[in-house]
PDB file of C-alpha atoms in Angstrom:
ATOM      1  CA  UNK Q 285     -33.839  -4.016  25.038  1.00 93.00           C
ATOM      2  CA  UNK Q 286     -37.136  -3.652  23.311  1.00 96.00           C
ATOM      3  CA  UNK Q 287     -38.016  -0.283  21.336  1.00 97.00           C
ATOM      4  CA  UNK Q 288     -41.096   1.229  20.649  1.00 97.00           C
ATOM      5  CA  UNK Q 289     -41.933   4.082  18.145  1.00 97.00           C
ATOM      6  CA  UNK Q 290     -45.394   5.620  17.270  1.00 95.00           C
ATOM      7  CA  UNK Q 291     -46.811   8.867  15.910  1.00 94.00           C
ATOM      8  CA  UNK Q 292     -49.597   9.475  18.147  1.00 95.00           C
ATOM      9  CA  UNK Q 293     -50.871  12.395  15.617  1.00 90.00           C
ATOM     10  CA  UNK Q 294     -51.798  15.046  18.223  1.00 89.00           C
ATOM     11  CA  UNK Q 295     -53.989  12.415  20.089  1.00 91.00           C
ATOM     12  CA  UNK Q 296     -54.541  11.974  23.570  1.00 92.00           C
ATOM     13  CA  UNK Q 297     -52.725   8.723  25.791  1.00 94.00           C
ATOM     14  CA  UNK Q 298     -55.821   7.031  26.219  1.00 90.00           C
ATOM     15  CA  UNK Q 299     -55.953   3.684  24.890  1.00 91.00           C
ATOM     16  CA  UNK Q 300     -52.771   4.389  23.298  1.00 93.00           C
ATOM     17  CA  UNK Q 301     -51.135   4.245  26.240  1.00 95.00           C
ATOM     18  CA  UNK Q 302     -52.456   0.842  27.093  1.00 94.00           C
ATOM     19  CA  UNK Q 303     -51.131  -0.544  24.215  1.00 96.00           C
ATOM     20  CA  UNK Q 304     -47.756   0.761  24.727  1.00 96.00           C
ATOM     21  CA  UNK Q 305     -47.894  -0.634  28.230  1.00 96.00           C
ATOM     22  CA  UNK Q 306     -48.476  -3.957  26.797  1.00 96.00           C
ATOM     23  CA  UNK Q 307     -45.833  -4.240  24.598  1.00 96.00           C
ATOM     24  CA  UNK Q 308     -43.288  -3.688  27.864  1.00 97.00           C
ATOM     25  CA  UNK Q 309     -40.773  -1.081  26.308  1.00 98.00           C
ATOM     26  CA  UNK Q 310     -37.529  -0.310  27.685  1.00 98.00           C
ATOM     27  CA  UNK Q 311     -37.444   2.944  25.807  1.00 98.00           C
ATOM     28  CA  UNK Q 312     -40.539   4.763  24.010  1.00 98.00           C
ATOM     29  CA  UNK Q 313     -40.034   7.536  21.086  1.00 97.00           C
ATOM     30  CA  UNK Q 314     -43.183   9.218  20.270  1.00 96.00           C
ATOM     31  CA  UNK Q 315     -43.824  11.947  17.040  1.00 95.00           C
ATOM     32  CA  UNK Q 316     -46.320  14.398  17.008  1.00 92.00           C
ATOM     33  CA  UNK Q 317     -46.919  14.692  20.851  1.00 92.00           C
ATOM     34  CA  UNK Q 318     -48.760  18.483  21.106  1.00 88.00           C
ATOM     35  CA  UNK Q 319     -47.458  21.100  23.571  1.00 85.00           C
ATOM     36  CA  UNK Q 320     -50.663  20.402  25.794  1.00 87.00           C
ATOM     37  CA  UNK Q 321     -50.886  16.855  25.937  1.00 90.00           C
ATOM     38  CA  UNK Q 322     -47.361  16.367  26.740  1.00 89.00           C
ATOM     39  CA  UNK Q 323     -47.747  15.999  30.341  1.00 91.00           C
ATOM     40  CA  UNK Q 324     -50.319  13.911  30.430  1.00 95.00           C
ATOM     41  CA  UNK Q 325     -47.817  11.478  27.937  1.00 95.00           C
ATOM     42  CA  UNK Q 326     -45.374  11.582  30.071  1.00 95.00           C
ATOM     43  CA  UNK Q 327     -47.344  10.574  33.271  1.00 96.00           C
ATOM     44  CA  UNK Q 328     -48.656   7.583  31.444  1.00 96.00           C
ATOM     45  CA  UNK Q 329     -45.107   6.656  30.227  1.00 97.00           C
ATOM     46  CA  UNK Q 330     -44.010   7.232  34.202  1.00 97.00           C
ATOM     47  CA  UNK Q 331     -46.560   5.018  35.138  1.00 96.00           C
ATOM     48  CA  UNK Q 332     -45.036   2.272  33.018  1.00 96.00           C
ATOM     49  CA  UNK Q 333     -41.555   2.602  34.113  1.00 97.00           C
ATOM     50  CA  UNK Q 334     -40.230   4.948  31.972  1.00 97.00           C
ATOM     51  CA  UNK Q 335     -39.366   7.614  34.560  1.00 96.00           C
ATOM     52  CA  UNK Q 336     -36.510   8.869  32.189  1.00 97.00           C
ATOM     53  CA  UNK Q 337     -38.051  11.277  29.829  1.00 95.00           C
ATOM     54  CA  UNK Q 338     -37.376  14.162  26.873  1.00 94.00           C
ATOM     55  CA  UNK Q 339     -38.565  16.761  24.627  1.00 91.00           C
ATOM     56  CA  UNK Q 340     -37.581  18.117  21.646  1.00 87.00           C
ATOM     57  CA  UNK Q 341     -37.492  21.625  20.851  1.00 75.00           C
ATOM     58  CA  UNK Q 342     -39.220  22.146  24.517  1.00 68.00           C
ATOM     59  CA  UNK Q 343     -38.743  26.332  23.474  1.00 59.00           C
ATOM     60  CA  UNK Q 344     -39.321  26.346  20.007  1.00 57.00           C
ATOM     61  CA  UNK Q 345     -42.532  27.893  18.328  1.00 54.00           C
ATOM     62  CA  UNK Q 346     -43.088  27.328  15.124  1.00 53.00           C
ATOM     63  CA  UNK Q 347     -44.775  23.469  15.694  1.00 57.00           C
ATOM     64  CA  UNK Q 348     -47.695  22.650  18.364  1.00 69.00           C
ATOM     65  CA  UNK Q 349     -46.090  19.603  18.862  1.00 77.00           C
ATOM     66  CA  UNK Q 350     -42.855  17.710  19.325  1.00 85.00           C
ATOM     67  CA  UNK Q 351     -41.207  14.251  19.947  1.00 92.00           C
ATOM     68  CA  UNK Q 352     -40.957  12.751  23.195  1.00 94.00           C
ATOM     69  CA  UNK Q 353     -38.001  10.051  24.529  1.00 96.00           C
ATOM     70  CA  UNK Q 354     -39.237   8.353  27.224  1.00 97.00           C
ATOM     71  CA  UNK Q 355     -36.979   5.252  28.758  1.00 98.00           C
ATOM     72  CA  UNK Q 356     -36.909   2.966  31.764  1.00 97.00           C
ATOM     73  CA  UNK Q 357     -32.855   3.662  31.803  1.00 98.00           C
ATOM     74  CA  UNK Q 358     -31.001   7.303  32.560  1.00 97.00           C
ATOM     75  CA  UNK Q 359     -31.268   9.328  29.227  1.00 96.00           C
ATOM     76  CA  UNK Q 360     -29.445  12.542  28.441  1.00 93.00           C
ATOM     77  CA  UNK Q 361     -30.498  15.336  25.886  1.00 90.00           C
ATOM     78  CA  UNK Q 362     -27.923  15.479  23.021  1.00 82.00           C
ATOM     79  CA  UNK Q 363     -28.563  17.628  20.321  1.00 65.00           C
ATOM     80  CA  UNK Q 364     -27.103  20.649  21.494  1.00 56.00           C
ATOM     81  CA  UNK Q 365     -24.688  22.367  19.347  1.00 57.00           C
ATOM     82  CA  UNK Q 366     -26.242  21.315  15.847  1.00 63.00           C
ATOM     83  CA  UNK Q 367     -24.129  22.917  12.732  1.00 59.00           C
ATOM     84  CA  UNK Q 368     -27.320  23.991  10.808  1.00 68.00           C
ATOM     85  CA  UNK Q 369     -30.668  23.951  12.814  1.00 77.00           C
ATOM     86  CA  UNK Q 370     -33.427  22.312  11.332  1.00 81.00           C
ATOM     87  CA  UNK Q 371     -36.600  24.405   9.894  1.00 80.00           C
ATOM     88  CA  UNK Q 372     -39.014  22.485  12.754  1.00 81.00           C
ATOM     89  CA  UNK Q 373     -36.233  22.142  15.471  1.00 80.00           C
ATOM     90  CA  UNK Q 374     -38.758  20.670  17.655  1.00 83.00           C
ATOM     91  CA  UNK Q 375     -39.017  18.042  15.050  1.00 87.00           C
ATOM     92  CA  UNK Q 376     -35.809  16.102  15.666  1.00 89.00           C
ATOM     93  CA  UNK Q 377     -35.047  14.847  18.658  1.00 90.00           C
ATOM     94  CA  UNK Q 378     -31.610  13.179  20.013  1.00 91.00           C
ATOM     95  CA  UNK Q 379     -30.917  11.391  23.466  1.00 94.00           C
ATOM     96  CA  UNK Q 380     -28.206   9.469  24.966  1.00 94.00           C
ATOM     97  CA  UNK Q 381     -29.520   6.862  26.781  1.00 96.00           C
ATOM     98  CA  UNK Q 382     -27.826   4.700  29.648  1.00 95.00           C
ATOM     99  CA  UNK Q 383     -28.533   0.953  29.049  1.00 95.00           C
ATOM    100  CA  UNK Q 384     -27.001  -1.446  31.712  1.00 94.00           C
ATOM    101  CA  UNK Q 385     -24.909  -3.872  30.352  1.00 93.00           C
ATOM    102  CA  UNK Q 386     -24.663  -2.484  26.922  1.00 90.00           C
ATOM    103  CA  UNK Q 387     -23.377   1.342  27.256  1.00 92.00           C
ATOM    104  CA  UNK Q 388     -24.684   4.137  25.900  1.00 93.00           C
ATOM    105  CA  UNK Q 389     -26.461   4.420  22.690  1.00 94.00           C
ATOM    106  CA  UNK Q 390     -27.741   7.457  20.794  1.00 93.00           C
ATOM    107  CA  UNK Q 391     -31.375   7.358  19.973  1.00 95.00           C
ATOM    108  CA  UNK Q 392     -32.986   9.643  16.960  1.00 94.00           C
ATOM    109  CA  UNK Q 393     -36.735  10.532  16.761  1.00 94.00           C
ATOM    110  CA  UNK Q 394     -37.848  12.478  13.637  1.00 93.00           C
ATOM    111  CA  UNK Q 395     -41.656  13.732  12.567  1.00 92.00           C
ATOM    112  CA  UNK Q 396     -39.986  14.939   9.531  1.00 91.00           C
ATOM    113  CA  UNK Q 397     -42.977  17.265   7.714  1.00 88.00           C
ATOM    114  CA  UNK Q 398     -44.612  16.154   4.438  1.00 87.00           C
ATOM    115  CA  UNK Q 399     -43.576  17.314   1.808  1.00 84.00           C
ATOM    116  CA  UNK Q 400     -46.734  19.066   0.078  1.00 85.00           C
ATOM    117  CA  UNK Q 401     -47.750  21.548   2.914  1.00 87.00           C
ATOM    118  CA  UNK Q 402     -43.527  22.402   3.288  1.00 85.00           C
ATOM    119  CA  UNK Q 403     -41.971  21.702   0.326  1.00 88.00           C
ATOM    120  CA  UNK Q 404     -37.968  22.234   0.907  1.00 90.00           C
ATOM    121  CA  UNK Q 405     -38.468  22.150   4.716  1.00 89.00           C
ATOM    122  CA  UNK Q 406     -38.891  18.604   4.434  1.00 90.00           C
ATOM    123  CA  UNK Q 407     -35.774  17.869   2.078  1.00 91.00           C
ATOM    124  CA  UNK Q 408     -33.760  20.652   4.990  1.00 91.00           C
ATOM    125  CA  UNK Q 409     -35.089  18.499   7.797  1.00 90.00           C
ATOM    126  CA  UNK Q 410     -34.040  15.257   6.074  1.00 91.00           C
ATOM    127  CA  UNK Q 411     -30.618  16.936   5.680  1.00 91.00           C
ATOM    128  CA  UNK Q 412     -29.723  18.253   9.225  1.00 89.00           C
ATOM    129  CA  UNK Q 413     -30.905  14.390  10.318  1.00 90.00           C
ATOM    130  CA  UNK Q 414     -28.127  13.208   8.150  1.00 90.00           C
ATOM    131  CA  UNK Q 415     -25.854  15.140   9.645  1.00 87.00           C
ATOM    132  CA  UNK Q 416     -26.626  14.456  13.219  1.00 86.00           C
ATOM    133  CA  UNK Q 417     -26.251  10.994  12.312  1.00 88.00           C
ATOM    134  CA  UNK Q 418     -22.844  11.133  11.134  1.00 86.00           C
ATOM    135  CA  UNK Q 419     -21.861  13.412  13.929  1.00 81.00           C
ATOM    136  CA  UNK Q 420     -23.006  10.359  16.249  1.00 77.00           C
ATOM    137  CA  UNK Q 421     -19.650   7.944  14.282  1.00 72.00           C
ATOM    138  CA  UNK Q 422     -18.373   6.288  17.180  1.00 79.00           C
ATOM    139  CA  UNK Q 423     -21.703   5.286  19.036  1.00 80.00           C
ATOM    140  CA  UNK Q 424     -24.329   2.949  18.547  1.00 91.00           C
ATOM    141  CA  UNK Q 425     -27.307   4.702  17.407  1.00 92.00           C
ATOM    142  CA  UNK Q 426     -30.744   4.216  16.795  1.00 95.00           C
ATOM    143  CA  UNK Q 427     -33.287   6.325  14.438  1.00 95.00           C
ATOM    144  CA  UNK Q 428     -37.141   6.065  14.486  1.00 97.00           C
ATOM    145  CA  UNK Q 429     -39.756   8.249  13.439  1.00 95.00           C
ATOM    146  CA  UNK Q 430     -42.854   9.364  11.048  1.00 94.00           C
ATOM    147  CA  UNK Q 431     -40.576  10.267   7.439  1.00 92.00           C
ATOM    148  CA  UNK Q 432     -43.966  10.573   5.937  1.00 87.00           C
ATOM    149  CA  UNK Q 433     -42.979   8.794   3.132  1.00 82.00           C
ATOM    150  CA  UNK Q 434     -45.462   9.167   0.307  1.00 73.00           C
ATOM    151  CA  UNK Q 435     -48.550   7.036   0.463  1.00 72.00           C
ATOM    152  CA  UNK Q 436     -47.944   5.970  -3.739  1.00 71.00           C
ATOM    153  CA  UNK Q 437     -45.175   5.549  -5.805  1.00 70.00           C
ATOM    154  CA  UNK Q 438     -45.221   6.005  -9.465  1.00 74.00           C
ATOM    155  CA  UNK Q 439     -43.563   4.073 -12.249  1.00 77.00           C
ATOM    156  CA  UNK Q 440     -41.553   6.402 -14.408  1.00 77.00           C
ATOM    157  CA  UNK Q 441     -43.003   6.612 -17.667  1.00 68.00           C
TER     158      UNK Q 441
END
């Protein structure tokens, strides 16, 4: 089984799409994948093979985008029913997908939001991930995403 993961930031397939194809994934997780482009990424991904598709937070508002689970196997949405909803919902993403031979395995996609333009949304996001992963105990699972981990760390002192 061979993963891919990108953040397209907003972009269109394009050449993007090419790449992806050349890599030959089983199972694609994109972050960032606006509202309108969405069907175009998910033609290109069918294209490919990966006829199986999902995304997050397909009624939510408050983002222009969302994440997008595309796989050559059966997939099934699974993050219905979370505890605490996330401040983004369309921002975390959670499949189950069908791989032959192997079972089922869970597979996470995050774009969880910086942290200077959302302050505590980021650290809530971060939190309500956690939890989905420890909800997910008896299955394999799989997280990717963009964490939008800071560009610099600093020494203290």
């Amino acid at each position: 089984m061979l993963l891919l993961s990108w953040n397209v930031n907003r972009r269109r397939p394009g050449d993007r799409a090419a790449k992806i194809e050349s890599v030959g994934p089983d199972i694609v997780t994109l972050q960032e994948v606006t509202r309108n482009l969405a069907d175009e990424w998910v033609d290109h991904l069918k294209d490919m093979g990966l006829g199986h598709y999902y995304r997050s937070g397909e009624n939510a508002l408050a983002l222009s985008h969302h994440c997008l689970v595309a796989s050559r196997w059966k997939l099934a949405p699974n993050d219905i029913g979370r505890p605490r909803e996330a401040p983004y919902p369309e921002s975390l993403g959670r499949v189950t997908v069908s791989v032959p031979g192997e079972g089922d395995i869970d597979v996470f996609t995050a774009h969880i939001p910086n942290g200077s333009g959302n302050g505590w949304r980021k650290i809530d996001t971060f939190h309500v991930l956690a939890a989905e992963l420890r909800r997910a105990i008896d299955s394999p699972r799989i997280l990717t995403g963009d964490f939008n981990e800071p560009k610099l760390f600093q020494k203290p002192g």
